Short mmCIF file of C-alpha atoms in Angstrom, two decimals:
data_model
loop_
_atom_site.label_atom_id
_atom_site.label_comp_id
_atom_site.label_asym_id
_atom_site.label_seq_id
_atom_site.Cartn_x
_atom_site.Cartn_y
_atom_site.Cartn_z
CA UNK A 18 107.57 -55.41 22.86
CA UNK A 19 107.38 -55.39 19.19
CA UNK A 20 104.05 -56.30 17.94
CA UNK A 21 102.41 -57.65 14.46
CA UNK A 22 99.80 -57.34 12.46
CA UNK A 23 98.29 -59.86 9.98
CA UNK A 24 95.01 -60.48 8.18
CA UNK A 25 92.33 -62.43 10.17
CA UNK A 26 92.12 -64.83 7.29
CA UNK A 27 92.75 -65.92 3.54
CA UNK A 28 91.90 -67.80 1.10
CA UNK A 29 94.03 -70.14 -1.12
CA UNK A 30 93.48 -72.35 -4.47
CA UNK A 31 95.25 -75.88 -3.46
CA UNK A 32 98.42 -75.83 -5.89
CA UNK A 33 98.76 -72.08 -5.72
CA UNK A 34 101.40 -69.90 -3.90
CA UNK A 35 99.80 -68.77 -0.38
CA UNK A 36 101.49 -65.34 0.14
CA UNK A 37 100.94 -64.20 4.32
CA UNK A 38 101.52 -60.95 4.49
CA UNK A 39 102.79 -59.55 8.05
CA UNK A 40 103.58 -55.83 9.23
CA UNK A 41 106.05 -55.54 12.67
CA UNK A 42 106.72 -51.99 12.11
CA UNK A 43 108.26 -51.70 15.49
CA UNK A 44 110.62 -54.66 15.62
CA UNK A 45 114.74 -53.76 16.83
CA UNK A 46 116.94 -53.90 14.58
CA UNK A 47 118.32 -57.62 16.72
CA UNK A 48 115.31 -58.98 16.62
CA UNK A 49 114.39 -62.06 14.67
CA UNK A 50 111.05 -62.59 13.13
CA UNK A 51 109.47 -66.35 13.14
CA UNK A 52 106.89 -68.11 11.72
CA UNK A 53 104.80 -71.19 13.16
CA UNK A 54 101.88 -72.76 12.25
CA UNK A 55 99.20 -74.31 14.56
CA UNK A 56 96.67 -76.92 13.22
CA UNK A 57 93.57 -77.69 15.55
CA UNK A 58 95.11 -78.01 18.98
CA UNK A 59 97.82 -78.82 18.52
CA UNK A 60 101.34 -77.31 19.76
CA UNK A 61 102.78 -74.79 16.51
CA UNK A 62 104.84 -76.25 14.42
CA UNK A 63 107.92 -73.96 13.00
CA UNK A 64 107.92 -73.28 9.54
CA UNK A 65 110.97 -70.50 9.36
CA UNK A 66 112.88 -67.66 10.42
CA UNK A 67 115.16 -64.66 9.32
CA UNK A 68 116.37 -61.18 10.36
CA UNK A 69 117.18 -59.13 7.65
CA UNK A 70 118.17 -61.42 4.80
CA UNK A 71 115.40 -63.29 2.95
CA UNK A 72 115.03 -67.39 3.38
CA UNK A 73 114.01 -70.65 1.80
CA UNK A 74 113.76 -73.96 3.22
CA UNK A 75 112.19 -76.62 2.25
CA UNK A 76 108.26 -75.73 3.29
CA UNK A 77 108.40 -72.21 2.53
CA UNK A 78 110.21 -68.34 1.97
CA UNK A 79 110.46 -65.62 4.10
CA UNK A 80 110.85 -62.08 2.43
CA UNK A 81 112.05 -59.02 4.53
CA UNK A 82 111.75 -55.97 3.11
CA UNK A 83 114.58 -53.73 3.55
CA UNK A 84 113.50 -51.92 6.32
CA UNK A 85 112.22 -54.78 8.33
CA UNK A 86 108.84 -53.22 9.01
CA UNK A 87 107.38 -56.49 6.87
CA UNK A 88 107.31 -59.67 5.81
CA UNK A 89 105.90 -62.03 3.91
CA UNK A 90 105.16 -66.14 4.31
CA UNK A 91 105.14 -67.73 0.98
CA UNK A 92 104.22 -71.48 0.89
CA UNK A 93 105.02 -72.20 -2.87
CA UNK A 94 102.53 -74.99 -3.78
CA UNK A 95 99.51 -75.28 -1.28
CA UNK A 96 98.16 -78.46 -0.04
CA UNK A 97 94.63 -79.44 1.85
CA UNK A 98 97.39 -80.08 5.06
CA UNK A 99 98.37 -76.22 4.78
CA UNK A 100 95.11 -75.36 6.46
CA UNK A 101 96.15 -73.68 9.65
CA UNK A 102 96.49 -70.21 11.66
CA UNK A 103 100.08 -69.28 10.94
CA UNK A 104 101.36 -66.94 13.15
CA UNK A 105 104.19 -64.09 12.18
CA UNK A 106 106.21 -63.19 15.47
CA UNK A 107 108.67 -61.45 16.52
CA UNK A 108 111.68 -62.70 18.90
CA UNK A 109 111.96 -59.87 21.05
CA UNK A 110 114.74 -58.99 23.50
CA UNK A 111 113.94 -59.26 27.41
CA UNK A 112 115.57 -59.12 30.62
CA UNK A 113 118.63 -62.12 30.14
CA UNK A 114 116.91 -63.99 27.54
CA UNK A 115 114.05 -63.80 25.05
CA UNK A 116 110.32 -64.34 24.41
CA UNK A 117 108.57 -64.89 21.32
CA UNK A 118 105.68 -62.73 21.12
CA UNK A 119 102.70 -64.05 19.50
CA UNK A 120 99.99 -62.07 17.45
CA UNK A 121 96.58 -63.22 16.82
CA UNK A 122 97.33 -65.04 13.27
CA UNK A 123 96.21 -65.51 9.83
CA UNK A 124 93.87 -68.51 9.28
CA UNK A 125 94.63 -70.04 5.90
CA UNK A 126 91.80 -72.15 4.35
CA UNK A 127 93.22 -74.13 1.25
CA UNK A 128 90.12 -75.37 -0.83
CA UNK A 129 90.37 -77.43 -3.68
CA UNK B 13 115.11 -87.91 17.26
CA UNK B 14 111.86 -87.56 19.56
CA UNK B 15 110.13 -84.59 20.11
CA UNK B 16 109.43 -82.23 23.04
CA UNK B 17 107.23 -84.29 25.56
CA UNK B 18 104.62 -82.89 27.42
CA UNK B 19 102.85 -84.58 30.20
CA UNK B 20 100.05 -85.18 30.83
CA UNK B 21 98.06 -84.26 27.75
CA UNK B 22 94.79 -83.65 29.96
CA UNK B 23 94.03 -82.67 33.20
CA UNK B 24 90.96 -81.79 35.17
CA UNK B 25 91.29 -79.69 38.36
CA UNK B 26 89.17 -77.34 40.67
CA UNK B 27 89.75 -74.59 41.92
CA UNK B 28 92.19 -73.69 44.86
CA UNK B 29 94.18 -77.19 43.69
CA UNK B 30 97.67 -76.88 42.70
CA UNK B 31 99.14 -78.30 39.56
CA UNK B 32 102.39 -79.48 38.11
CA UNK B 33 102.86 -80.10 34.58
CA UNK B 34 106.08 -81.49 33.11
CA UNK B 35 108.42 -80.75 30.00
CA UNK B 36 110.96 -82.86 28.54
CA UNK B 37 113.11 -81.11 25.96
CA UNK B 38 114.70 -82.88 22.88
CA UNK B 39 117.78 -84.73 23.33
CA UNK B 40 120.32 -82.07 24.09
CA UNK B 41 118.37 -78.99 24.06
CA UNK B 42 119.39 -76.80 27.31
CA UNK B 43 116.46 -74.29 26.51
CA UNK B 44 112.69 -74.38 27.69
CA UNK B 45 110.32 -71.49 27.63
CA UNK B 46 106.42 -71.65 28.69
CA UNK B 47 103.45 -70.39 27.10
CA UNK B 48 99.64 -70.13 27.73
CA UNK B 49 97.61 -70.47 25.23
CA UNK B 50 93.53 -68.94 25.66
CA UNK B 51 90.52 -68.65 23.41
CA UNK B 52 90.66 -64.85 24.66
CA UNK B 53 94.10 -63.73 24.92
CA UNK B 54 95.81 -66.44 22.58
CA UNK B 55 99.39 -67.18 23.20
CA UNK B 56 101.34 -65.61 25.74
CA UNK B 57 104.51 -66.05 27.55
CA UNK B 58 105.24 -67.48 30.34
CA UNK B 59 108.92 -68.57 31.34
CA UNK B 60 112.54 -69.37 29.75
CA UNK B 61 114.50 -71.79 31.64
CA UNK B 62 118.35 -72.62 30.61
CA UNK B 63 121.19 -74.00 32.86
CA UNK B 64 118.42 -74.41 35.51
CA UNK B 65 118.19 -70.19 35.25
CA UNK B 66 115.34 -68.49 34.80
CA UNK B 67 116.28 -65.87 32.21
CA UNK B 68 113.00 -63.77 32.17
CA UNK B 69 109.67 -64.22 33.07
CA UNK B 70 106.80 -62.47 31.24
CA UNK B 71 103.19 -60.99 32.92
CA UNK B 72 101.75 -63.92 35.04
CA UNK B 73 100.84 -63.72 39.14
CA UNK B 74 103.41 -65.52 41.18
CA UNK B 75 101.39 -68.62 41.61
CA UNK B 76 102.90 -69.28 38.12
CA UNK B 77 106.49 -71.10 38.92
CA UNK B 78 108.58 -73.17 37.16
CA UNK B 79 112.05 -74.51 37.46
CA UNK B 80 114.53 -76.50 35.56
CA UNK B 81 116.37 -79.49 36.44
CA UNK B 82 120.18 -80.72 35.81
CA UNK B 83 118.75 -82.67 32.76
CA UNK B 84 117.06 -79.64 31.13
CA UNK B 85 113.81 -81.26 32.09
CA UNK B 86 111.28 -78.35 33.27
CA UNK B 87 108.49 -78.32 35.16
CA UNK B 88 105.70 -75.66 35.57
CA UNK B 89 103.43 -75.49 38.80
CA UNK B 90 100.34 -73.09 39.09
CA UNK B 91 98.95 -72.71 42.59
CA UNK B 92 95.94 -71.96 43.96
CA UNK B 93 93.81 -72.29 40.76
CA UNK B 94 91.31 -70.17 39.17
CA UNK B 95 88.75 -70.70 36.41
CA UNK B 96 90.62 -68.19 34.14
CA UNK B 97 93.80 -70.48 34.53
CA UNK B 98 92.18 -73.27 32.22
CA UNK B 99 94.51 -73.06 28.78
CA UNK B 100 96.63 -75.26 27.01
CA UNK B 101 99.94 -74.83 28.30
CA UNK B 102 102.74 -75.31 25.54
CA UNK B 103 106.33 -75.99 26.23
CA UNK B 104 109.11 -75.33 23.76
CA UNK B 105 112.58 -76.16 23.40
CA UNK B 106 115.77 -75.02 21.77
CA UNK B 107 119.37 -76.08 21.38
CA UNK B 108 121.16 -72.82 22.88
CA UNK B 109 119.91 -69.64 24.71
CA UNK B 110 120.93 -67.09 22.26
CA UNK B 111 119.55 -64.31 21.19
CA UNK B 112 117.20 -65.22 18.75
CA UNK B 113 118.66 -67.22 16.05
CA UNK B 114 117.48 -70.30 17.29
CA UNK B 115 114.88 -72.66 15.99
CA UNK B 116 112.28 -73.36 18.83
CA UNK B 117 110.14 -76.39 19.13
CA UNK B 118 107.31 -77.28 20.50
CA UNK B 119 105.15 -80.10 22.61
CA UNK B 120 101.87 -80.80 21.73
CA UNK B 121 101.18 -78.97 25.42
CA UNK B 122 98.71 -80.38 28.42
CA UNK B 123 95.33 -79.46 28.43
CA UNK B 124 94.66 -77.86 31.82
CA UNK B 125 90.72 -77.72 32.77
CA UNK B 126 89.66 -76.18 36.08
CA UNK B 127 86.40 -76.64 37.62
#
């Protein structure tokens, strides 16, 4: 199964761009990558998704580099509430269906 | 639109008890997976459910089960339980069983504590 790699933890200004960087050097070329963010206990919430192209919704952007071997999470404007262990995974392929398959995440502290 | 349920939020067990914890999806959603989720080995996966089919099944000892009803309603059942089995266990839903396109959502998962 494709696996990911991301930095234990950052730092971010509140008001600055938050950039998460994430290497899945072994992802298919079919499979998806996803982000999701978990705050305390709670169940993780989805932020977004792509597979080769790059997105934008409306709480953050996902660049893919060409290649697909990374990606990056960037949350344009950083709030207090983005304070959470975001998690960069890949969809992966299995049996009849699919799996998401979680690394260990990025914590992101946003400090005023 | 409500969310994906999970119930119960908490549970306390010992060990060699069974357990059955429930999922219900959001409003027309036909796809439920299963995760654990561990201090030690974080997030892992469990089941995926749609049509009442179990597409795949990831790492766990059979006493892990799970099934899904007509209504896309899941349920998970561990048996015989062990220490190691305490985790919160997370339930997700999504509209289709593709291939990975789909958005996935998640419940706010049951605490499971064994004793």
């Amino acid at each position: 199964d494709a696996k990911t790699t991301q930095p234990t933890s950052m730092d971010c200004a509140e008001g600055r761009a938050a950039n998460l960087p994430c290497n899945h050097s072994t992802i298919s070329g079919n499979e998806y990558v996803y982000w999701y963010r978990q705050i305390h206990s709670q169940g993780p919430q989805y932020i977004i998704h792509g597979l080769k192209n790059n997105e934008t919704n409306e709480m953050a952007s996902l660049i893919i580099t060409e290649d697909r071997k990374s990606s990056t999470l960037i949350l344009p404007h950083a709030t207090l509430r983005d304070t959470a262990v975001y998690y960069c995974i890949v969809r992966v392929l299995r049996q009849a269906g699919t799996a998401l398959i979680f690394g260990k995440g990025t914590t992101l502290s946003v400090s005023s | 639109k409500a969310g994906v349920t999970q119930t119960p939020r908490y549970l306390i067990k010992t060990r060699g008890q069974q357990v059955t914890l429930s999922c219900s999806p959001i409003s027309g959603h036909r796809s439920v997976s299963w995760y654990q989720q561990t201090p030690g080995q974080g997030l892992q996966f469990l089941f995926e459910y749609f049509s009442e089919t179990q597409r795949n099944k990831g790492n766990f000892p059979g006493r892990f089960s799970g099934r899904q009803f007509s209504n896309s309603r899941s349920e998970m059942n561990v048996s015989t339980l062990e220490l190691g089995d305490s985790a919160l266990y997370l339930c997700a839903s999504s509209l289709e069983a593709g291939r990975g396109g789909e958005k996935l959502f998640f419940g706010s998962g049951t605490q499971l504590s064994v004793l």
